[in-house]
Amino acid sequence: MSDNPKDVLIAAYLIEDLAKKDFDALVKLAENKTIAVEGVVLVRKDSDGEVHVTEAGDHLGRKGLKVGGGVGLVVGLLAPPLLATTAVGAAAGGVASKFAKHRLESGIGEKMDAALPPGSGGVLAVYDADGASAVENALANAVKTSVARIDGASAKELKAGLAEAQAGMAG
Amino acid sequence: MSNESIDRSTLPIRRPPFKGVVKETLDGSQPDWDHVAPIRAPDGAPNVLLVMTDDAGFGNPSGFGGPVRTATLDRLAAGGLSYNRFHTTALCSPTRAALMTGRNHHAVGYGMVGEFAGPFPGYTAMIPKDCQPFAKTLQGNGYSTACFGKWHLTPDSQQGLGGPFDRWPNALGFDYFWGFLGGESGQFDPMLIENNRAIGVPAEDDFYLPDAMAAKTIEWLHGVRAHDASKPWFAYFAPGASHAPHQVEAEWADRYKGAFDQGWDKLREETFERQKQRGVIPADAELTPRPDAMPAWDSLSETQRRLYARQMEVYAGYSENADWNIGRVIDAIEEMGELDNTLVIYIWGDNGASLEGSLTGTFNEAAMMNGVPLTDEQQLQLVLKWGGLDAWGSDMMAPHYSAAWAWAGNCPFQWGKQVASHLGGTRDPMVVHWPQGIREQGGLRSQFTHVNDIGPTILVAAGVPQPTHIDGVEQQPMHGTSFIYTLDDADAPERHTQQYFEILGNRGMYKDGWWLSMMMPRTPWKIDPETLKQFAPGVWDPDSDPAELYYLPDDYTQANDLSAEHPEKVAQLRDLFWQEARRNQVPPLLGGLSGFFGIHPPAPAQSEFTYYGDVQNVAPGTVPPIYNHSYTISAELEIPQGGAEGVIVAEADHLGGFALFVADGKLKHTYSFVGVKEFRQESESDLPTGRVNVRMEFAADAPKPATGGEVTLFVNDEPVGGGRMEYTVPVRFSGYAGMDIGRDNGMPVDRSYADKSPFAFTGTVKKVVFDVNPHLTEASEHDLAEHANWAHTAHAITA
């Protein structure tokens, strides 16, 4: 993982299968190594405001629901209640609080609430900030996008925390 | 006295002279029962059911080749006659005024919609006493009469419970009215009027206006028949469909899933082919092209195509539901055994389908009404905000589809609503069904007919004359021509040979098959000052507008402009237009837009409005004018020990409105800027108990349209909280939702109390006072008067 600053993206969609189309395009960018992607997550926010992960993709373009720390970084920053079901399991109290701090400081939580209204589909992603224009081009169907930025060191630290939590669970 | 000997030329009909004998006592006295009998209609007079739907196009219903399944219209057409050259005025109120009175719309003060009573005779929005509706004639001749649904013939400022009521339906010929007075209504949360009384928003969770209208109509028919076994009735059934807001249960819209994925260009071609196959348009008709102002379907993004397809699915479901409810009424009449002698006139649309949703369509028609400039991207985001595609058509939005769907729905013609110069604005399907009066079943009639022909036709069918006097006032003759002559003769030469058209400066002149079109260079969804300044006094010369000439017997769709070949005909028809215009009070052209051009009404004298605690359902056209300047709302409350909660005062809903309310012990104010942005303020501390005065002050940055400003909340004159509102609504929160004291009827302004709606105040609201003029200078007043009038007119255009 590079020390480059990371963009934390929330893209909202009127139509769920078009979100999936853009999700696939972003994962393809990761697979092709066009940009350095930490993780991409396809989500749906239900009418009660609860976020559900439909699919996730990692930095190598692999898809699945539990595909490593990059996805955990995305979920932790954008939808922390989902950490338990995606990346690190239910015992990740410590790492969750670290994410909470970053969400608060970067305003990501607020952006997430505003950008993704109940009933919408979304693509969440974290990637190296210098890939922003490639990402923008890939999101042809997004109705609204919102981007926050975190520095590379913080991202690294959060990812390490995730790895630690996952290791703890495994052990 | 026999029916035939009654002199029906003057209404009310004079009671017959007493023909009995009166002695000092009953001894020797002879009764005369005719003297006390009610007026009876002529023997055999038919019942009349008049149906008019709203903002619907020639190419919408299946019976006319369209994609909307209209089983009722089609059934009636199969048993009666379809008219394919029937014309409206191209705008709501004007068409309804011509429909009701049988006269030209300007001649009865309706050059413009009822929301705008202007200072020139053709634009007063007040039907003159010497042009009474034909309903009054039927009523005076022994008919029971009722009106259900949309009225739109009462001036906006006269829709409150202070009256006057002489332009409400009860005063204009209807024994019974149940519906709404304005130009549009929420379909799930209408603010209803019954006779001369506001009955407000129905409390039922599953209420749907068209369903309820049909039920009310059937209930009324049963009631009439229960009272009198033979009295004929006249029912006017006018659904709000398919005017915005396009609201219908998803199950109706879902019947059209995928039906419009091909887009508006293809839909129009498909419709055109079906129209030819069905024979409702001539075989040699040409399909007119898409105007440059509208995008090709293929040029749209995938998201746009999917959203727009859903817009049309909802519109189609909404329209089909209206037709289905009309069918329920027809079924009830049939069940009563009265369909054979009921003259049913079913008019599909009071003008062409509406282009007023702009190119993108809108989640909230009030955004357009308020001139809020929203980009395509913002429109999509706001659809997302209020629930996405699934919510389009629900009560979470007040939607209107893209103008291009309207154009497709007006197939095969050019343009649509407002455009009186072209058939897309004026020509609508009409079906006439009357088994006892029409021999042919499934026939087509192509004589020129106009909405002002309806009254004269119905009177002829009923066997009653146009009265010379009503209530002592000499009546002007009707301008329309009865089309009874067409019922049994498809080839009869047309008798309505000449008709002017004018709406908002768009003009047409029809004469013996020729039609001169003079369209102002303004697309119907553009009402901004920049667009309109080209039509200012001294700038605009209407005779320099492009003129197109069509010969309709050879050119059904206005596809071939002959103006270059027949300049003499152009000049002749232009002269004729002006003659007709002068005869019918059309000048000054744009009289309905006078407010845009510096002609302002006298400044209103009232600046303080007091509402006691039980006032509800204040009509939207009569709420205090709080727009574009500073204002104050204060309330005197009684709060019991233990506190209170609920709404103190609320206007309209989450798609535009305000609420001052108490929740969680705090005084709160929520202001919705047409659903685009919400501003919220609340007190820092809990409200005290006992007698409490609360106040919300809005200090505008400047008296200007949509001004921002600072809100301060006060409790017992102490400031307790506040915040900034970046924008305010410049024209009007809603076209139909009203204001309530002590509760928030209908959809809530703040969704936070949606689960407690109407969130009635649990203490006591003694009174609420609006001060709408607390800090103005004279110059500000002038500026605001100018804007207010502009704004009012802008609203009226979209009504």
Short mmCIF file of C-alpha atoms in Angstrom, two decimals, chain B residues 440-774:
data_model
loop_
_atom_site.label_atom_id
_atom_site.label_comp_id
_atom_site.label_asym_id
_atom_site.label_seq_id
_atom_site.Cartn_x
_atom_site.Cartn_y
_atom_site.Cartn_z
CA GLU B 440 -74.45 4.11 -35.48
CA GLN B 441 -72.09 2.18 -33.26
CA GLY B 442 -68.35 2.62 -33.55
CA GLY B 443 -68.55 5.47 -36.05
CA LEU B 444 -66.09 8.26 -36.66
CA ARG B 445 -66.97 11.91 -37.00
CA SER B 446 -64.62 14.46 -38.49
CA GLN B 447 -66.58 17.69 -38.52
CA PHE B 448 -64.77 20.55 -36.76
CA THR B 449 -66.00 20.69 -33.19
CA HIS B 450 -64.94 22.86 -30.28
CA VAL B 451 -65.34 22.74 -26.54
CA ASN B 452 -67.82 25.62 -26.70
CA ASP B 453 -70.13 23.31 -28.68
CA ILE B 454 -70.71 21.03 -25.71
CA GLY B 455 -73.22 23.25 -23.88
CA PRO B 456 -75.34 23.96 -26.95
CA THR B 457 -75.32 20.26 -27.86
CA ILE B 458 -76.42 19.14 -24.42
CA LEU B 459 -79.23 21.68 -24.32
CA VAL B 460 -80.52 20.51 -27.69
CA ALA B 461 -80.33 16.89 -26.53
CA ALA B 462 -82.22 17.81 -23.37
CA GLY B 463 -84.85 19.66 -25.35
CA VAL B 464 -84.43 22.93 -23.51
CA PRO B 465 -83.68 26.28 -25.12
CA GLN B 466 -80.83 28.59 -24.35
CA PRO B 467 -82.54 30.99 -21.96
CA THR B 468 -82.76 34.65 -22.82
CA HIS B 469 -82.66 35.60 -19.13
CA ILE B 470 -81.36 33.94 -15.99
CA ASP B 471 -82.10 35.47 -12.60
CA GLY B 472 -83.27 38.61 -14.35
CA VAL B 473 -80.03 39.05 -16.30
CA GLU B 474 -80.23 38.98 -20.07
CA GLN B 475 -77.97 36.23 -21.39
CA GLN B 476 -75.50 36.51 -24.23
CA PRO B 477 -76.08 33.84 -26.85
CA MET B 478 -73.77 30.88 -26.72
CA HIS B 479 -70.94 30.95 -29.25
CA GLY B 480 -70.73 27.21 -29.76
CA THR B 481 -72.69 25.21 -32.31
CA SER B 482 -74.65 22.12 -31.42
CA PHE B 483 -73.16 19.07 -33.08
CA ILE B 484 -76.33 17.05 -32.73
CA TYR B 485 -76.49 17.18 -36.53
CA THR B 486 -73.44 14.93 -36.70
CA LEU B 487 -74.88 12.12 -34.61
CA ASP B 488 -76.67 10.47 -37.46
CA ASP B 489 -74.80 11.85 -40.41
CA ALA B 490 -71.10 11.27 -40.77
CA ASP B 491 -71.01 13.28 -43.96
CA ALA B 492 -73.03 16.28 -42.86
CA PRO B 493 -71.24 19.50 -43.80
CA GLU B 494 -69.67 21.00 -40.71
CA ARG B 495 -71.51 23.87 -39.12
CA HIS B 496 -68.86 25.22 -36.79
CA THR B 497 -66.84 26.73 -39.59
CA GLN B 498 -64.87 29.43 -37.85
CA GLN B 499 -63.02 29.59 -34.53
CA TYR B 500 -60.28 31.72 -33.07
CA PHE B 501 -57.71 30.34 -30.63
CA GLU B 502 -55.53 32.30 -28.24
CA ILE B 503 -53.62 31.34 -25.12
CA LEU B 504 -50.68 33.27 -23.71
CA GLY B 505 -50.04 34.96 -27.04
CA ASN B 506 -50.16 31.78 -29.11
CA ARG B 507 -52.85 32.31 -31.74
CA GLY B 508 -54.75 30.30 -34.26
CA MET B 509 -57.52 31.12 -36.69
CA TYR B 510 -59.66 28.38 -38.23
CA LYS B 511 -61.94 29.09 -41.15
CA ASP B 512 -63.48 26.56 -43.54
CA GLY B 513 -60.63 24.09 -43.26
CA TRP B 514 -57.81 26.66 -43.25
CA TRP B 515 -55.81 27.19 -40.10
CA LEU B 516 -53.42 30.04 -39.50
CA SER B 517 -50.90 29.32 -36.73
CA MET B 518 -49.12 32.17 -35.00
CA MET B 519 -46.95 30.83 -32.21
CA MET B 520 -44.97 33.18 -30.03
CA PRO B 521 -41.30 32.27 -30.03
CA ARG B 522 -41.46 30.83 -26.50
CA THR B 523 -41.33 27.20 -25.49
CA PRO B 524 -44.01 26.46 -22.90
CA TRP B 525 -41.67 25.64 -20.05
CA LYS B 526 -39.83 28.95 -20.28
CA ILE B 527 -41.34 31.68 -18.13
CA ASP B 528 -38.25 33.46 -16.90
CA PRO B 529 -38.00 37.25 -17.18
CA GLU B 530 -35.25 36.99 -19.80
CA THR B 531 -37.50 34.99 -22.11
CA LEU B 532 -40.50 37.20 -21.51
CA LYS B 533 -38.86 40.54 -22.02
CA GLN B 534 -38.98 40.04 -25.79
CA PHE B 535 -42.76 40.28 -25.46
CA ALA B 536 -42.81 43.50 -23.45
CA PRO B 537 -45.06 46.37 -24.48
CA GLY B 538 -43.45 48.29 -27.30
CA VAL B 539 -41.06 45.43 -28.03
CA TRP B 540 -43.37 42.72 -29.28
CA ASP B 541 -45.27 43.05 -32.51
CA PRO B 542 -47.49 39.99 -32.66
CA ASP B 543 -48.04 40.33 -36.39
CA SER B 544 -44.33 39.88 -36.94
CA ASP B 545 -44.40 36.43 -35.34
CA PRO B 546 -43.92 33.65 -37.85
CA ALA B 547 -47.20 32.57 -39.39
CA GLU B 548 -47.85 29.08 -40.69
CA LEU B 549 -50.79 28.21 -42.87
CA TYR B 550 -52.37 24.78 -43.10
CA TYR B 551 -55.27 23.36 -45.04
CA LEU B 552 -56.58 20.72 -42.69
CA PRO B 553 -58.84 18.74 -45.03
CA ASP B 554 -55.68 17.77 -46.93
CA ASP B 555 -53.25 18.02 -44.07
CA TYR B 556 -54.69 16.48 -40.92
CA THR B 557 -51.60 17.01 -38.77
CA GLN B 558 -50.43 20.51 -39.78
CA ALA B 559 -47.38 19.06 -41.48
CA ASN B 560 -47.26 21.25 -44.59
CA ASP B 561 -46.96 24.97 -44.18
CA LEU B 562 -48.61 26.71 -47.13
CA SER B 563 -48.03 30.27 -46.00
CA ALA B 564 -45.49 31.02 -48.73
CA GLU B 565 -47.88 29.81 -51.41
CA HIS B 566 -50.94 31.64 -50.10
CA PRO B 567 -49.90 34.98 -48.63
CA GLU B 568 -53.37 36.39 -49.37
CA LYS B 569 -54.93 33.66 -47.20
CA VAL B 570 -52.47 34.45 -44.43
CA ALA B 571 -53.46 38.10 -44.53
CA GLN B 572 -57.15 37.26 -44.67
CA LEU B 573 -57.02 34.93 -41.69
CA ARG B 574 -54.86 37.31 -39.71
CA ASP B 575 -57.44 40.04 -40.22
CA LEU B 576 -60.18 37.64 -39.27
CA PHE B 577 -58.29 36.71 -36.12
CA TRP B 578 -58.19 40.34 -35.02
CA GLN B 579 -61.87 40.77 -35.76
CA GLU B 580 -62.75 37.73 -33.70
CA ALA B 581 -60.28 38.75 -31.02
CA ARG B 582 -61.89 42.14 -30.61
CA ARG B 583 -65.36 40.62 -30.59
CA ASN B 584 -64.34 38.22 -27.79
CA GLN B 585 -62.25 40.49 -25.53
CA VAL B 586 -58.93 38.91 -26.44
CA PRO B 587 -57.00 42.20 -26.53
CA PRO B 588 -54.77 43.21 -25.02
CA LEU B 589 -52.75 40.18 -26.05
CA LEU B 590 -50.86 38.87 -23.05
CA GLY B 591 -53.47 40.48 -20.82
CA GLY B 592 -52.97 37.47 -18.56
CA LEU B 593 -49.30 38.29 -18.24
CA SER B 594 -49.75 41.95 -17.42
CA GLY B 595 -48.01 41.45 -14.11
CA PHE B 596 -44.80 40.61 -15.91
CA PHE B 597 -44.86 43.93 -17.65
CA GLY B 598 -45.34 46.44 -14.87
CA ILE B 599 -49.12 46.50 -14.52
CA HIS B 600 -49.69 45.86 -10.85
CA PRO B 601 -52.79 45.63 -8.74
CA PRO B 602 -53.28 48.10 -5.91
CA ALA B 603 -51.00 47.26 -2.99
CA PRO B 604 -52.77 45.00 -0.52
CA ALA B 605 -53.92 46.82 2.57
CA GLN B 606 -53.80 43.87 4.92
CA SER B 607 -50.48 43.01 6.47
CA GLU B 608 -51.60 41.22 9.62
CA PHE B 609 -53.48 37.94 9.48
CA THR B 610 -54.98 36.37 12.59
CA TYR B 611 -56.03 32.74 12.79
CA TYR B 612 -57.73 31.32 15.82
CA GLY B 613 -56.82 27.85 16.92
CA ASP B 614 -59.42 25.84 15.07
CA VAL B 615 -58.78 27.14 11.56
CA GLN B 616 -57.86 24.43 9.10
CA ASN B 617 -57.60 23.86 5.37
CA VAL B 618 -56.82 27.43 4.38
CA ALA B 619 -56.73 27.44 0.57
CA PRO B 620 -53.23 27.88 -0.84
CA GLY B 621 -54.24 30.98 -2.78
CA THR B 622 -55.37 32.72 0.39
CA VAL B 623 -52.52 32.05 2.83
CA PRO B 624 -50.59 35.09 4.06
CA PRO B 625 -48.09 36.31 1.46
CA ILE B 626 -44.85 35.63 3.32
CA TYR B 627 -42.74 35.35 0.19
CA ASN B 628 -39.61 37.35 -0.60
CA HIS B 629 -39.45 39.59 2.45
CA SER B 630 -39.28 39.66 6.22
CA TYR B 631 -42.20 38.33 8.22
CA THR B 632 -43.17 37.22 11.66
CA ILE B 633 -45.34 34.39 12.89
CA SER B 634 -46.36 34.55 16.51
CA ALA B 635 -48.62 32.29 18.49
CA GLU B 636 -50.32 32.36 21.84
CA LEU B 637 -50.26 28.95 23.43
CA GLU B 638 -51.41 27.26 26.57
CA ILE B 639 -49.09 24.50 27.57
CA PRO B 640 -50.22 22.11 30.27
CA GLN B 641 -48.11 20.83 33.09
CA GLY B 642 -45.91 18.12 31.70
CA GLY B 643 -45.50 19.93 28.41
CA ALA B 644 -47.05 19.64 24.99
CA GLU B 645 -46.13 18.66 21.50
CA GLY B 646 -47.53 19.11 18.04
CA VAL B 647 -47.89 21.58 15.24
CA ILE B 648 -48.71 25.20 15.93
CA VAL B 649 -49.04 26.19 12.29
CA ALA B 650 -48.06 24.46 9.06
CA GLU B 651 -48.41 25.23 5.39
CA ALA B 652 -48.17 22.60 2.63
CA ASP B 653 -45.69 19.74 2.93
CA HIS B 654 -42.16 18.40 2.63
CA LEU B 655 -42.02 19.44 -1.01
CA GLY B 656 -42.35 23.09 -0.05
CA GLY B 657 -43.80 24.58 3.10
CA PHE B 658 -43.12 25.55 6.67
CA ALA B 659 -44.05 24.28 10.09
CA LEU B 660 -43.73 25.86 13.50
CA PHE B 661 -44.08 23.06 15.98
CA VAL B 662 -43.12 21.66 19.35
CA ALA B 663 -41.31 18.36 19.69
CA ASP B 664 -39.13 16.95 22.44
CA GLY B 665 -40.06 19.97 24.51
CA LYS B 666 -38.44 22.38 22.03
CA LEU B 667 -39.89 25.00 19.74
CA LYS B 668 -38.94 24.07 16.19
CA HIS B 669 -39.24 25.63 12.77
CA THR B 670 -38.78 23.73 9.54
CA TYR B 671 -38.82 25.36 6.14
CA SER B 672 -38.75 23.31 2.96
CA PHE B 673 -37.42 25.09 -0.08
CA VAL B 674 -39.54 23.16 -2.64
CA GLY B 675 -38.02 19.89 -1.49
CA VAL B 676 -34.61 20.94 -2.71
CA LYS B 677 -33.28 22.04 0.65
CA GLU B 678 -34.60 22.03 4.20
CA PHE B 679 -33.78 24.59 6.86
CA ARG B 680 -34.37 23.77 10.50
CA GLN B 681 -34.08 25.80 13.67
CA GLU B 682 -34.98 24.94 17.25
CA SER B 683 -34.96 26.46 20.69
CA GLU B 684 -32.05 25.71 22.94
CA SER B 685 -34.25 25.20 25.95
CA ASP B 686 -37.57 23.53 26.67
CA LEU B 687 -40.77 25.51 26.39
CA PRO B 688 -42.24 26.62 29.72
CA THR B 689 -45.77 25.66 30.72
CA GLY B 690 -48.81 27.88 31.15
CA ARG B 691 -49.56 30.77 28.81
CA VAL B 692 -46.69 31.08 26.41
CA ASN B 693 -46.06 33.34 23.48
CA VAL B 694 -43.80 31.96 20.78
CA ARG B 695 -42.56 33.81 17.76
CA MET B 696 -40.59 33.09 14.63
CA GLU B 697 -39.02 36.07 12.94
CA PHE B 698 -37.55 35.93 9.50
CA ALA B 699 -35.28 38.88 8.77
CA ALA B 700 -34.75 38.88 5.02
CA ASP B 701 -31.41 39.98 3.60
CA ALA B 702 -33.36 42.20 1.25
CA PRO B 703 -36.86 42.28 -0.16
CA LYS B 704 -36.10 40.32 -3.28
CA PRO B 705 -37.16 37.09 -4.91
CA ALA B 706 -36.13 33.96 -3.00
CA THR B 707 -34.25 36.06 -0.48
CA GLY B 708 -32.18 34.41 2.21
CA GLY B 709 -32.25 35.64 5.76
CA GLU B 710 -31.96 34.95 9.44
CA VAL B 711 -34.53 33.16 11.52
CA THR B 712 -34.85 33.89 15.21
CA LEU B 713 -37.11 31.97 17.54
CA PHE B 714 -38.53 33.68 20.60
CA VAL B 715 -40.31 32.37 23.67
CA ASN B 716 -42.03 35.03 25.72
CA ASP B 717 -40.00 37.65 23.83
CA GLU B 718 -36.67 36.07 24.70
CA PRO B 719 -34.56 34.79 21.79
CA VAL B 720 -34.08 31.07 22.20
CA GLY B 721 -32.54 29.91 18.94
CA GLY B 722 -32.33 30.48 15.24
CA GLY B 723 -30.34 30.00 12.11
CA ARG B 724 -29.96 31.00 8.53
CA MET B 725 -32.13 30.13 5.55
CA GLU B 726 -30.11 30.50 2.38
CA TYR B 727 -33.14 30.61 0.12
CA THR B 728 -36.85 31.04 0.47
CA VAL B 729 -39.69 30.09 -1.81
CA PRO B 730 -40.39 32.99 -4.18
CA VAL B 731 -43.83 32.18 -5.57
CA ARG B 732 -45.83 29.60 -3.72
CA PHE B 733 -45.21 26.46 -1.70
CA SER B 734 -47.83 24.34 -3.38
CA GLY B 735 -50.54 24.43 -5.97
CA TYR B 736 -52.97 22.59 -3.77
CA ALA B 737 -51.84 21.93 -0.19
CA GLY B 738 -53.25 24.26 2.42
CA MET B 739 -52.45 25.75 5.81
CA ASP B 740 -53.62 24.52 9.20
CA ILE B 741 -53.50 25.89 12.70
CA GLY B 742 -52.82 23.44 15.51
CA ARG B 743 -52.01 20.55 13.19
CA ASP B 744 -50.50 19.66 9.84
CA ASN B 745 -53.12 17.98 7.69
CA GLY B 746 -52.05 15.95 4.71
CA MET B 747 -48.41 15.26 4.04
CA PRO B 748 -46.20 16.68 6.79
CA VAL B 749 -43.75 19.51 6.28
CA ASP B 750 -41.17 17.82 8.48
CA ARG B 751 -40.86 14.07 7.98
CA SER B 752 -39.65 13.73 11.56
CA TYR B 753 -43.28 13.75 12.74
CA ALA B 754 -44.69 11.81 9.81
CA ASP B 755 -45.57 8.87 12.01
CA LYS B 756 -47.68 11.17 14.20
CA SER B 757 -49.48 13.03 11.42
CA PRO B 758 -51.37 15.32 11.59
CA PHE B 759 -49.43 15.85 14.81
CA ALA B 760 -52.18 17.87 16.47
CA PHE B 761 -51.00 20.20 19.20
CA THR B 762 -51.60 18.67 22.63
CA GLY B 763 -51.79 22.03 24.37
CA THR B 764 -54.01 24.82 23.12
CA VAL B 765 -53.27 27.18 20.28
CA LYS B 766 -55.23 30.30 21.14
CA LYS B 767 -54.26 32.16 18.00
CA VAL B 768 -51.56 32.58 15.39
CA VAL B 769 -50.72 35.95 13.91
CA PHE B 770 -48.77 36.58 10.72
CA ASP B 771 -47.24 39.97 10.23
CA VAL B 772 -46.12 40.05 6.61
CA ASN B 773 -45.08 43.64 6.45
CA PRO B 774 -43.08 44.36 9.52
#
